[in-house]
Amino acid sequence: MKKDKSPKDPFQLREAEKYDRPIPSREFLLDYLNESLGPLTHKEICIALNINDHQQIEAMRRRLRAMERDGQLARNRRDGYGTLDKLNLVKGRVIGHPEGYGFVRPESHTGEDIHLSSSQMRRVFDGDVILVRIAGWDRKGRPDGSIVDIVERNTTQLVGRYFHESGVNFVRADNPRISQDILIPNHLVGKASPGQIVVVELIEPPSRNSLPVGSVCEVLGDHLDPGMEVKVSIRNYGIPHKWNDQILAETALIPEKVSESDDRLDLRKVPLITIDGEDARDFDDAVFCKENGDGGWTLIVAIADVSHYVGVGSQLDTEAYLRGNSVYFPNHVVPMLPEKLSNGLCSLNPLEDRFCLVCEIHISAEGEIQKYQFAEGIMHSHARMTYTQVAQLIAHQDDSSSCEVRKQFASIAPHVDDLCNLYKVLHKQRVKRGAIDFDSQETRILFDKQRKISQIIPVDRTDAHRLIEECMLCANLCSALFLERAEIPALYRVHEGPSEDRLSSVREFLAELGIGLGGGEDPDPEHYQRVLRSVKDRDDAAIIQSIMLRSMSQAVYQPENLGHFGLAFDAYTHFTSPIRRYSDLLVHRAIRSLIRGKKITPNTYRIDTAKPIAKKLIYPYEIDYLDATGEHLSVTERRADDATRDVVNWLKCEYLMDQVGSKYHGVVSAVTGFGLFVMLDDLYVEGLIHVTGLPKDYYYHEASQHRMVGERTGRIFRLGQKLIVKISKVNLEERKIDFELVDKDSNQGKSEGDTKKSHKLKVTVKAKELAEEYEKNKRGHGKSSKKRRAKSSKGKVASAKKKRRKL
């Protein structure tokens, strides 16, 4: 009998438990192919591993295909399978560029981005996951990629403007990173009219020789309709914004009013108040403070108990996880929870009973936290105050408005004064520990009746804003310390210090200004704060602060606590906004699981009648889940930021469309290799002076010094420099504003924005033929039509290339 000499799979027993006819595991196949001398076909693998059974052979074929689909293996032109490293392939996500070319960002996050030419980009959309082979190096010395396989297509729908030209229907994507037009067959146009904004469902993806094909599934309206910017952004960024029938049914079962509860700490007689902006849409936190006899304070922070209404694994919970957070556009909100909760039962509206999770904190006269306790409570907000009212109240001035506010809130004014006094010692403690205080200028957009911008105004941060901020920081800190000491898996808000590269860059910039950043290779937050304090009276203080802020890492959610660099906390989490952040909801569940645990946990208070709740019902999470959830929530947070920024840019472009030719004072807010970004002083709007619009010279970009230097004249344009500019062009489609430098002493270079042709593929006669060919194929004109279409497509590509050369 022949002895089986095929290699053994260490995971054979596991596979045998799962399948009647087991085949080698994925782990084994990866190791085996990694050690092989070259790629192996499906047949060669089966022979080498002594797989003879027909069902096992077919199972092996499916497993190899699945591993290829998941990006674990790649298949070459001869159907040979190999690992990515062996085949010199890179897996990554496509990043499109408005000029038509793109890049691949490696999934491993190692190595530089790989350049994709415009011809390669014709096959894919921004966001697709692909396998590329390094085919060479482009003229800028970047690795140049050739697409081997498209692992995952991430665009199923897109938003754009519908056109009908030369008998062809097509949609031009609103997303500037998508350069292909989408063909729309005649019978799939629906009720769309030319010029309208529509949502397209993709039917066929783009390829090397053909444009993508789609179907109009929704008509959003005319291009300049009020609110169109929000509709487009929601769909461009894939923000969930509709409630399905199951969620609505589940929400309908929630009682309209808060029930009486003997299982909660009764705080209804405590004069808790909410303090928010005039235009606040929900109220998720309330505060109360009183001075103790020893000179310290008792601070109570009560947060709406969302976890009481949103059960683990419910439809509401699943949707809240998917959304990750509420999205606050300037004139519209996409809430994380239905309005019945976000504006109703989970909003701490004045003079209404509400369930809450409460943190009672005892703080010393020096501003140090001495002890804290968490409890489930029921509260009754005694007042809804605005930041303006609190600022007037704590100013103790004799003007009529301040006196009126003090009279209106006479019963709670003493407690607001206590809050103010507590804030002052907490702020001293903040300075003492070296927390960084980035006090950047915020703006508010005012709208007219047509929901268009009427004015952009600065928002001044007062002690009223800072007072609430310090109270929330205390509650978040106590939550993090509590969860860490309880030694249960939890989600922390982590902010690491600056990377080595960013630290080096910011040091070079500061050195040019004669400013030193202490701390050597490992500066503390205090070193940053010392610099900010030293420059606060300089004209360029805002720019210095901006550069220092850019040097920082982005805060993320993760179960591994690495502290918060900016706040100078060893532990930090988000506890105070479960209405609008899923991360806070998870923290609430973690804390409630300890309050309602079988054993009494230190730093908790539970009413005697409150029964324990099994952990699996309230907080069934382990590290792996929290790790994945942290990544997801960090992504949804950035998605919300990008979407709101896009809407603001749209609105600002609309606002300035009739200001072309107007002159404004501004300051250089960023310097790049292609030009200067300038922030207008009065409008808080940013635009670009392209390098070709600078006085005639050859300019080179000194990135570390944030400046552009003229080679012949030596003229310098630097970050923070004041300029006078003229608005030369507003491009609403790309959300871009172009400026010209107003400089009487120098000749102006011609602005590229005035002459630049659209990079998007024009609708030509060949495109029309392609559309007609598509219609014929769908009507079943035989096998030969595929050959004709391929030939037509190749001709169209050649025609388009020739036309681009002429342009």
PDB file of C-alpha atoms in Angstrom, residues 47-311:
ATOM      1  CA  ILE A  47      -3.200  16.357  -7.440  1.00  0.00           C
ATOM      2  CA  ALA A  48      -0.516  17.607  -5.040  1.00  0.00           C
ATOM      3  CA  LEU A  49      -2.838  17.255  -2.034  1.00  0.00           C
ATOM      4  CA  ASN A  50      -4.191  13.877  -3.135  1.00  0.00           C
ATOM      5  CA  ILE A  51      -7.784  15.061  -3.559  1.00  0.00           C
ATOM      6  CA  ASN A  52      -9.628  12.594  -5.838  1.00  0.00           C
ATOM      7  CA  ASP A  53     -13.241  12.679  -4.730  1.00  0.00           C
ATOM      8  CA  HIS A  54     -15.434  14.606  -7.202  1.00  0.00           C
ATOM      9  CA  GLN A  55     -17.307  16.471  -4.461  1.00  0.00           C
ATOM     10  CA  GLN A  56     -14.056  17.428  -2.742  1.00  0.00           C
ATOM     11  CA  ILE A  57     -12.584  18.599  -6.062  1.00  0.00           C
ATOM     12  CA  GLU A  58     -15.620  20.846  -6.587  1.00  0.00           C
ATOM     13  CA  ALA A  59     -15.451  22.070  -2.957  1.00  0.00           C
ATOM     14  CA  MET A  60     -11.775  22.932  -3.491  1.00  0.00           C
ATOM     15  CA  ARG A  61     -12.667  24.926  -6.620  1.00  0.00           C
ATOM     16  CA  ARG A  62     -15.266  26.901  -4.627  1.00  0.00           C
ATOM     17  CA  ARG A  63     -12.848  27.491  -1.751  1.00  0.00           C
ATOM     18  CA  LEU A  64     -10.126  28.821  -4.045  1.00  0.00           C
ATOM     19  CA  ARG A  65     -12.627  31.134  -5.745  1.00  0.00           C
ATOM     20  CA  ALA A  66     -13.863  32.339  -2.340  1.00  0.00           C
ATOM     21  CA  MET A  67     -10.292  33.023  -1.197  1.00  0.00           C
ATOM     22  CA  GLU A  68      -9.724  34.939  -4.425  1.00  0.00           C
ATOM     23  CA  ARG A  69     -12.924  36.934  -3.867  1.00  0.00           C
ATOM     24  CA  ASP A  70     -11.876  37.759  -0.297  1.00  0.00           C
ATOM     25  CA  GLY A  71      -8.479  38.974  -1.452  1.00  0.00           C
ATOM     26  CA  GLN A  72      -6.508  36.144   0.205  1.00  0.00           C
ATOM     27  CA  LEU A  73      -5.326  34.736  -3.137  1.00  0.00           C
ATOM     28  CA  ALA A  74      -4.886  36.032  -6.663  1.00  0.00           C
ATOM     29  CA  ARG A  75      -5.297  34.129  -9.940  1.00  0.00           C
ATOM     30  CA  ASN A  76      -3.083  34.785 -12.959  1.00  0.00           C
ATOM     31  CA  ARG A  77      -3.908  34.544 -16.666  1.00  0.00           C
ATOM     32  CA  ARG A  78      -3.049  30.832 -16.689  1.00  0.00           C
ATOM     33  CA  ASP A  79      -5.535  30.209 -13.824  1.00  0.00           C
ATOM     34  CA  GLY A  80      -2.684  29.677 -11.389  1.00  0.00           C
ATOM     35  CA  TYR A  81      -3.359  30.628  -7.767  1.00  0.00           C
ATOM     36  CA  GLY A  82      -0.792  32.295  -5.538  1.00  0.00           C
ATOM     37  CA  THR A  83      -0.542  34.578  -2.506  1.00  0.00           C
ATOM     38  CA  LEU A  84      -0.426  38.326  -3.100  1.00  0.00           C
ATOM     39  CA  ASP A  85       3.192  38.612  -1.948  1.00  0.00           C
ATOM     40  CA  LYS A  86       4.309  35.837  -4.272  1.00  0.00           C
ATOM     41  CA  LEU A  87       2.530  37.390  -7.264  1.00  0.00           C
ATOM     42  CA  ASN A  88       3.810  40.894  -6.429  1.00  0.00           C
ATOM     43  CA  LEU A  89       0.245  42.206  -6.090  1.00  0.00           C
ATOM     44  CA  VAL A  90      -1.153  44.893  -3.816  1.00  0.00           C
ATOM     45  CA  LYS A  91      -4.713  45.017  -2.530  1.00  0.00           C
ATOM     46  CA  GLY A  92      -6.172  48.419  -1.779  1.00  0.00           C
ATOM     47  CA  ARG A  93      -8.968  50.949  -2.093  1.00  0.00           C
ATOM     48  CA  VAL A  94      -9.301  53.263  -5.095  1.00  0.00           C
ATOM     49  CA  ILE A  95      -9.119  57.012  -4.499  1.00  0.00           C
ATOM     50  CA  GLY A  96     -10.365  58.932  -7.519  1.00  0.00           C
ATOM     51  CA  HIS A  97      -9.085  62.376  -8.478  1.00  0.00           C
ATOM     52  CA  PRO A  98     -11.177  65.092 -10.172  1.00  0.00           C
ATOM     53  CA  GLU A  99      -8.661  65.180 -13.061  1.00  0.00           C
ATOM     54  CA  GLY A 100      -9.563  61.604 -14.035  1.00  0.00           C
ATOM     55  CA  TYR A 101      -6.580  59.675 -12.687  1.00  0.00           C
ATOM     56  CA  GLY A 102      -6.469  58.041  -9.263  1.00  0.00           C
ATOM     57  CA  PHE A 103      -4.541  56.124  -6.637  1.00  0.00           C
ATOM     58  CA  VAL A 104      -4.697  52.861  -4.750  1.00  0.00           C
ATOM     59  CA  ARG A 105      -4.215  53.080  -1.002  1.00  0.00           C
ATOM     60  CA  PRO A 106      -2.746  49.736   0.146  1.00  0.00           C
ATOM     61  CA  GLU A 107      -4.978  47.869   2.588  1.00  0.00           C
ATOM     62  CA  SER A 108      -1.915  47.004   4.668  1.00  0.00           C
ATOM     63  CA  HIS A 109      -1.281  50.768   5.211  1.00  0.00           C
ATOM     64  CA  THR A 110       2.365  50.136   4.346  1.00  0.00           C
ATOM     65  CA  GLY A 111       4.106  51.740   1.413  1.00  0.00           C
ATOM     66  CA  GLU A 112       3.045  54.729  -0.624  1.00  0.00           C
ATOM     67  CA  ASP A 113      -0.119  55.106  -2.681  1.00  0.00           C
ATOM     68  CA  ILE A 114       0.017  53.568  -6.168  1.00  0.00           C
ATOM     69  CA  HIS A 115      -0.818  55.820  -9.112  1.00  0.00           C
ATOM     70  CA  LEU A 116      -3.554  54.763 -11.555  1.00  0.00           C
ATOM     71  CA  SER A 117      -3.668  56.387 -14.976  1.00  0.00           C
ATOM     72  CA  SER A 118      -6.934  57.762 -16.351  1.00  0.00           C
ATOM     73  CA  SER A 119      -7.206  54.746 -18.683  1.00  0.00           C
ATOM     74  CA  GLN A 120      -6.924  52.373 -15.699  1.00  0.00           C
ATOM     75  CA  MET A 121      -9.469  54.453 -13.755  1.00  0.00           C
ATOM     76  CA  ARG A 122     -12.059  53.936 -16.506  1.00  0.00           C
ATOM     77  CA  ARG A 123     -12.651  50.418 -15.111  1.00  0.00           C
ATOM     78  CA  VAL A 124     -13.358  51.410 -11.522  1.00  0.00           C
ATOM     79  CA  PHE A 125     -15.080  53.905  -9.269  1.00  0.00           C
ATOM     80  CA  ASP A 126     -13.744  55.773  -6.271  1.00  0.00           C
ATOM     81  CA  GLY A 127     -14.013  53.432  -3.258  1.00  0.00           C
ATOM     82  CA  ASP A 128     -13.684  50.115  -5.136  1.00  0.00           C
ATOM     83  CA  VAL A 129     -11.278  47.522  -3.712  1.00  0.00           C
ATOM     84  CA  ILE A 130      -8.847  46.177  -6.308  1.00  0.00           C
ATOM     85  CA  LEU A 131      -5.697  44.153  -6.854  1.00  0.00           C
ATOM     86  CA  VAL A 132      -2.936  45.952  -8.713  1.00  0.00           C
ATOM     87  CA  ARG A 133       0.483  45.007 -10.026  1.00  0.00           C
ATOM     88  CA  ILE A 134       3.293  47.566 -10.006  1.00  0.00           C
ATOM     89  CA  ALA A 135       3.796  48.111 -13.725  1.00  0.00           C
ATOM     90  CA  GLY A 136       6.514  50.749 -13.499  1.00  0.00           C
ATOM     91  CA  TRP A 137       7.028  54.314 -12.333  1.00  0.00           C
ATOM     92  CA  ASP A 138       5.349  57.459 -13.591  1.00  0.00           C
ATOM     93  CA  ARG A 139       7.160  60.693 -14.501  1.00  0.00           C
ATOM     94  CA  LYS A 140       6.879  61.933 -10.900  1.00  0.00           C
ATOM     95  CA  GLY A 141       8.616  58.832  -9.562  1.00  0.00           C
ATOM     96  CA  ARG A 142       5.442  57.281  -8.137  1.00  0.00           C
ATOM     97  CA  PRO A 143       4.685  53.558  -8.483  1.00  0.00           C
ATOM     98  CA  ASP A 144       2.346  53.078 -11.428  1.00  0.00           C
ATOM     99  CA  GLY A 145      -0.321  50.385 -11.083  1.00  0.00           C
ATOM    100  CA  SER A 146      -2.060  48.066 -13.489  1.00  0.00           C
ATOM    101  CA  ILE A 147      -5.390  46.607 -12.343  1.00  0.00           C
ATOM    102  CA  VAL A 148      -5.326  42.810 -12.109  1.00  0.00           C
ATOM    103  CA  ASP A 149      -8.710  42.231 -10.497  1.00  0.00           C
ATOM    104  CA  ILE A 150     -11.628  44.131  -8.982  1.00  0.00           C
ATOM    105  CA  VAL A 151     -12.195  42.500  -5.601  1.00  0.00           C
ATOM    106  CA  GLU A 152     -15.156  44.556  -4.431  1.00  0.00           C
ATOM    107  CA  ARG A 153     -17.303  47.182  -6.108  1.00  0.00           C
ATOM    108  CA  ASN A 154     -18.568  49.663  -3.546  1.00  0.00           C
ATOM    109  CA  THR A 155     -20.824  51.846  -5.672  1.00  0.00           C
ATOM    110  CA  THR A 156     -24.344  50.574  -6.246  1.00  0.00           C
ATOM    111  CA  GLN A 157     -26.029  53.984  -6.341  1.00  0.00           C
ATOM    112  CA  LEU A 158     -24.820  57.483  -7.069  1.00  0.00           C
ATOM    113  CA  VAL A 159     -26.203  60.991  -7.341  1.00  0.00           C
ATOM    114  CA  GLY A 160     -25.769  63.211 -10.370  1.00  0.00           C
ATOM    115  CA  ARG A 161     -27.275  65.562 -12.894  1.00  0.00           C
ATOM    116  CA  TYR A 162     -29.302  64.094 -15.749  1.00  0.00           C
ATOM    117  CA  PHE A 163     -28.591  65.204 -19.332  1.00  0.00           C
ATOM    118  CA  HIS A 164     -30.030  64.355 -22.738  1.00  0.00           C
ATOM    119  CA  GLU A 165     -27.706  65.309 -25.613  1.00  0.00           C
ATOM    120  CA  SER A 166     -27.435  64.044 -29.203  1.00  0.00           C
ATOM    121  CA  GLY A 167     -30.123  61.469 -28.459  1.00  0.00           C
ATOM    122  CA  VAL A 168     -28.152  60.014 -25.530  1.00  0.00           C
ATOM    123  CA  ASN A 169     -29.286  59.934 -21.890  1.00  0.00           C
ATOM    124  CA  PHE A 170     -26.555  60.127 -19.310  1.00  0.00           C
ATOM    125  CA  VAL A 171     -25.919  61.221 -15.729  1.00  0.00           C
ATOM    126  CA  ARG A 172     -22.829  63.126 -14.662  1.00  0.00           C
ATOM    127  CA  ALA A 173     -21.905  62.159 -11.093  1.00  0.00           C
ATOM    128  CA  ASP A 174     -21.972  64.885  -8.457  1.00  0.00           C
ATOM    129  CA  ASN A 175     -18.981  63.233  -6.792  1.00  0.00           C
ATOM    130  CA  PRO A 176     -15.958  64.839  -8.526  1.00  0.00           C
ATOM    131  CA  ARG A 177     -13.907  61.697  -7.822  1.00  0.00           C
ATOM    132  CA  ILE A 178     -16.082  59.788 -10.319  1.00  0.00           C
ATOM    133  CA  SER A 179     -15.113  60.836 -13.832  1.00  0.00           C
ATOM    134  CA  GLN A 180     -17.247  58.459 -15.937  1.00  0.00           C
ATOM    135  CA  ASP A 181     -20.678  59.480 -17.179  1.00  0.00           C
ATOM    136  CA  ILE A 182     -23.420  56.888 -16.612  1.00  0.00           C
ATOM    137  CA  LEU A 183     -25.464  55.893 -19.654  1.00  0.00           C
ATOM    138  CA  ILE A 184     -29.226  55.638 -19.063  1.00  0.00           C
ATOM    139  CA  PRO A 185     -31.268  53.516 -21.509  1.00  0.00           C
ATOM    140  CA  ASN A 186     -34.425  55.233 -22.784  1.00  0.00           C
ATOM    141  CA  HIS A 187     -36.811  52.961 -20.875  1.00  0.00           C
ATOM    142  CA  LEU A 188     -34.965  53.569 -17.576  1.00  0.00           C
ATOM    143  CA  VAL A 189     -35.062  57.367 -17.519  1.00  0.00           C
ATOM    144  CA  GLY A 190     -38.266  57.400 -15.493  1.00  0.00           C
ATOM    145  CA  LYS A 191     -39.749  60.867 -14.861  1.00  0.00           C
ATOM    146  CA  ALA A 192     -36.422  62.702 -14.926  1.00  0.00           C
ATOM    147  CA  SER A 193     -36.119  65.910 -16.943  1.00  0.00           C
ATOM    148  CA  PRO A 194     -32.787  67.217 -18.276  1.00  0.00           C
ATOM    149  CA  GLY A 195     -30.902  69.274 -15.708  1.00  0.00           C
ATOM    150  CA  GLN A 196     -32.510  67.609 -12.690  1.00  0.00           C
ATOM    151  CA  ILE A 197     -30.598  65.910  -9.883  1.00  0.00           C
ATOM    152  CA  VAL A 198     -31.312  62.179  -9.792  1.00  0.00           C
ATOM    153  CA  VAL A 199     -30.267  59.013  -7.989  1.00  0.00           C
ATOM    154  CA  VAL A 200     -29.001  56.258 -10.302  1.00  0.00           C
ATOM    155  CA  GLU A 201     -29.004  52.533  -9.600  1.00  0.00           C
ATOM    156  CA  LEU A 202     -26.055  50.928 -11.420  1.00  0.00           C
ATOM    157  CA  ILE A 203     -26.897  48.063 -13.754  1.00  0.00           C
ATOM    158  CA  GLU A 204     -23.506  47.507 -15.369  1.00  0.00           C
ATOM    159  CA  PRO A 205     -20.193  48.667 -13.922  1.00  0.00           C
ATOM    160  CA  PRO A 206     -17.596  50.530 -15.973  1.00  0.00           C
ATOM    161  CA  SER A 207     -15.045  48.577 -17.979  1.00  0.00           C
ATOM    162  CA  ARG A 208     -12.013  49.357 -20.101  1.00  0.00           C
ATOM    163  CA  ASN A 209     -14.152  49.605 -23.237  1.00  0.00           C
ATOM    164  CA  SER A 210     -17.555  50.763 -22.032  1.00  0.00           C
ATOM    165  CA  LEU A 211     -19.190  53.330 -19.820  1.00  0.00           C
ATOM    166  CA  PRO A 212     -21.278  52.262 -16.816  1.00  0.00           C
ATOM    167  CA  VAL A 213     -25.013  51.815 -17.339  1.00  0.00           C
ATOM    168  CA  GLY A 214     -27.698  52.740 -14.840  1.00  0.00           C
ATOM    169  CA  SER A 215     -31.356  53.312 -14.099  1.00  0.00           C
ATOM    170  CA  VAL A 216     -32.913  56.446 -12.597  1.00  0.00           C
ATOM    171  CA  CYS A 217     -34.487  55.302  -9.336  1.00  0.00           C
ATOM    172  CA  GLU A 218     -35.251  58.668  -7.717  1.00  0.00           C
ATOM    173  CA  VAL A 219     -35.657  62.250  -8.877  1.00  0.00           C
ATOM    174  CA  LEU A 220     -34.448  64.687  -6.204  1.00  0.00           C
ATOM    175  CA  GLY A 221     -35.436  67.896  -8.012  1.00  0.00           C
ATOM    176  CA  ASP A 222     -33.902  70.872  -9.741  1.00  0.00           C
ATOM    177  CA  HIS A 223     -30.261  71.759  -9.226  1.00  0.00           C
ATOM    178  CA  LEU A 224     -30.807  74.915  -7.164  1.00  0.00           C
ATOM    179  CA  ASP A 225     -33.873  73.786  -5.200  1.00  0.00           C
ATOM    180  CA  PRO A 226     -33.746  74.729  -1.491  1.00  0.00           C
ATOM    181  CA  GLY A 227     -32.223  71.900   0.545  1.00  0.00           C
ATOM    182  CA  MET A 228     -30.788  70.120  -2.509  1.00  0.00           C
ATOM    183  CA  GLU A 229     -27.275  70.314  -1.031  1.00  0.00           C
ATOM    184  CA  VAL A 230     -28.364  68.148   1.914  1.00  0.00           C
ATOM    185  CA  LYS A 231     -30.236  65.613  -0.231  1.00  0.00           C
ATOM    186  CA  VAL A 232     -27.183  65.176  -2.448  1.00  0.00           C
ATOM    187  CA  SER A 233     -24.695  64.931   0.421  1.00  0.00           C
ATOM    188  CA  ILE A 234     -26.771  62.343   2.295  1.00  0.00           C
ATOM    189  CA  ARG A 235     -26.763  60.079  -0.750  1.00  0.00           C
ATOM    190  CA  ASN A 236     -23.189  60.805  -1.833  1.00  0.00           C
ATOM    191  CA  TYR A 237     -21.859  59.746   1.553  1.00  0.00           C
ATOM    192  CA  GLY A 238     -24.232  56.824   2.035  1.00  0.00           C
ATOM    193  CA  ILE A 239     -25.807  58.225   5.200  1.00  0.00           C
ATOM    194  CA  PRO A 240     -28.843  56.156   6.274  1.00  0.00           C
ATOM    195  CA  HIS A 241     -31.762  58.580   6.554  1.00  0.00           C
ATOM    196  CA  LYS A 242     -35.002  56.609   6.326  1.00  0.00           C
ATOM    197  CA  TRP A 243     -36.762  54.519   8.964  1.00  0.00           C
ATOM    198  CA  ASN A 244     -38.025  51.142   7.736  1.00  0.00           C
ATOM    199  CA  ASP A 245     -41.386  49.676   8.747  1.00  0.00           C
ATOM    200  CA  GLN A 246     -39.891  47.403  11.435  1.00  0.00           C
ATOM    201  CA  ILE A 247     -38.228  50.350  13.167  1.00  0.00           C
ATOM    202  CA  LEU A 248     -41.399  52.432  13.003  1.00  0.00           C
ATOM    203  CA  ALA A 249     -43.414  49.530  14.438  1.00  0.00           C
ATOM    204  CA  GLU A 250     -40.902  49.020  17.251  1.00  0.00           C
ATOM    205  CA  THR A 251     -40.878  52.747  18.034  1.00  0.00           C
ATOM    206  CA  ALA A 252     -44.685  52.826  18.158  1.00  0.00           C
ATOM    207  CA  LEU A 253     -44.621  50.305  21.037  1.00  0.00           C
ATOM    208  CA  ILE A 254     -42.609  52.681  23.257  1.00  0.00           C
ATOM    209  CA  PRO A 255     -44.880  54.490  25.758  1.00  0.00           C
ATOM    210  CA  GLU A 256     -45.583  58.153  25.118  1.00  0.00           C
ATOM    211  CA  LYS A 257     -44.753  59.183  28.683  1.00  0.00           C
ATOM    212  CA  VAL A 258     -42.234  58.214  31.345  1.00  0.00           C
ATOM    213  CA  SER A 259     -43.728  55.769  33.850  1.00  0.00           C
ATOM    214  CA  GLU A 260     -43.371  56.133  37.595  1.00  0.00           C
ATOM    215  CA  SER A 261     -40.422  54.088  38.811  1.00  0.00           C
ATOM    216  CA  ASP A 262     -39.447  52.864  42.262  1.00  0.00           C
ATOM    217  CA  ASP A 263     -36.293  51.296  40.828  1.00  0.00           C
ATOM    218  CA  ARG A 264     -34.516  54.600  40.228  1.00  0.00           C
ATOM    219  CA  LEU A 265     -32.972  57.341  42.302  1.00  0.00           C
ATOM    220  CA  ASP A 266     -35.532  60.173  42.421  1.00  0.00           C
ATOM    221  CA  LEU A 267     -33.850  63.446  41.440  1.00  0.00           C
ATOM    222  CA  ARG A 268     -36.978  65.353  40.445  1.00  0.00           C
ATOM    223  CA  LYS A 269     -36.631  67.883  43.255  1.00  0.00           C
ATOM    224  CA  VAL A 270     -32.989  68.593  42.411  1.00  0.00           C
ATOM    225  CA  PRO A 271     -32.915  71.804  40.298  1.00  0.00           C
ATOM    226  CA  LEU A 272     -31.149  70.262  37.296  1.00  0.00           C
ATOM    227  CA  ILE A 273     -31.062  72.509  34.229  1.00  0.00           C
ATOM    228  CA  THR A 274     -30.049  72.185  30.584  1.00  0.00           C
ATOM    229  CA  ILE A 275     -27.740  74.747  28.950  1.00  0.00           C
ATOM    230  CA  ASP A 276     -27.562  74.728  25.150  1.00  0.00           C
ATOM    231  CA  GLY A 277     -27.518  77.000  22.106  1.00  0.00           C
ATOM    232  CA  GLU A 278     -30.585  78.932  21.004  1.00  0.00           C
ATOM    233  CA  ASP A 279     -31.080  76.601  18.043  1.00  0.00           C
ATOM    234  CA  ALA A 280     -30.472  73.310  19.929  1.00  0.00           C
ATOM    235  CA  ARG A 281     -32.632  70.475  18.645  1.00  0.00           C
ATOM    236  CA  ASP A 282     -32.278  68.020  21.517  1.00  0.00           C
ATOM    237  CA  PHE A 283     -31.213  68.162  25.153  1.00  0.00           C
ATOM    238  CA  ASP A 284     -29.266  65.140  26.356  1.00  0.00           C
ATOM    239  CA  ASP A 285     -27.448  66.550  29.396  1.00  0.00           C
ATOM    240  CA  ALA A 286     -28.471  68.447  32.538  1.00  0.00           C
ATOM    241  CA  VAL A 287     -26.305  69.788  35.362  1.00  0.00           C
ATOM    242  CA  PHE A 288     -26.572  70.896  38.983  1.00  0.00           C
ATOM    243  CA  CYS A 289     -23.879  72.194  41.337  1.00  0.00           C
ATOM    244  CA  LYS A 290     -23.715  73.255  44.942  1.00  0.00           C
ATOM    245  CA  GLU A 291     -20.812  74.406  47.075  1.00  0.00           C
ATOM    246  CA  ASN A 292     -19.993  72.196  50.070  1.00  0.00           C
ATOM    247  CA  GLY A 293     -19.027  73.404  53.515  1.00  0.00           C
ATOM    248  CA  ASP A 294     -15.371  72.398  52.980  1.00  0.00           C
ATOM    249  CA  GLY A 295     -14.952  74.722  50.012  1.00  0.00           C
ATOM    250  CA  GLY A 296     -15.415  71.938  47.466  1.00  0.00           C
ATOM    251  CA  TRP A 297     -18.374  71.194  45.205  1.00  0.00           C
ATOM    252  CA  THR A 298     -20.892  68.494  44.432  1.00  0.00           C
ATOM    253  CA  LEU A 299     -21.541  68.290  40.693  1.00  0.00           C
ATOM    254  CA  ILE A 300     -24.400  66.220  39.282  1.00  0.00           C
ATOM    255  CA  VAL A 301     -24.398  65.424  35.573  1.00  0.00           C
ATOM    256  CA  ALA A 302     -27.580  63.715  34.372  1.00  0.00           C
ATOM    257  CA  ILE A 303     -27.694  62.178  30.895  1.00  0.00           C
ATOM    258  CA  ALA A 304     -30.786  60.889  29.081  1.00  0.00           C
ATOM    259  CA  ASP A 305     -31.047  57.103  29.578  1.00  0.00           C
ATOM    260  CA  VAL A 306     -31.287  55.965  25.968  1.00  0.00           C
ATOM    261  CA  SER A 307     -30.282  52.412  26.910  1.00  0.00           C
ATOM    262  CA  HIS A 308     -33.601  51.990  28.775  1.00  0.00           C
ATOM    263  CA  TYR A 309     -35.521  52.324  25.497  1.00  0.00           C
ATOM    264  CA  VAL A 310     -33.067  50.904  22.941  1.00  0.00           C
ATOM    265  CA  GLY A 311     -32.555  47.237  23.778  1.00  0.00           C
TER     266      GLY A 311
END
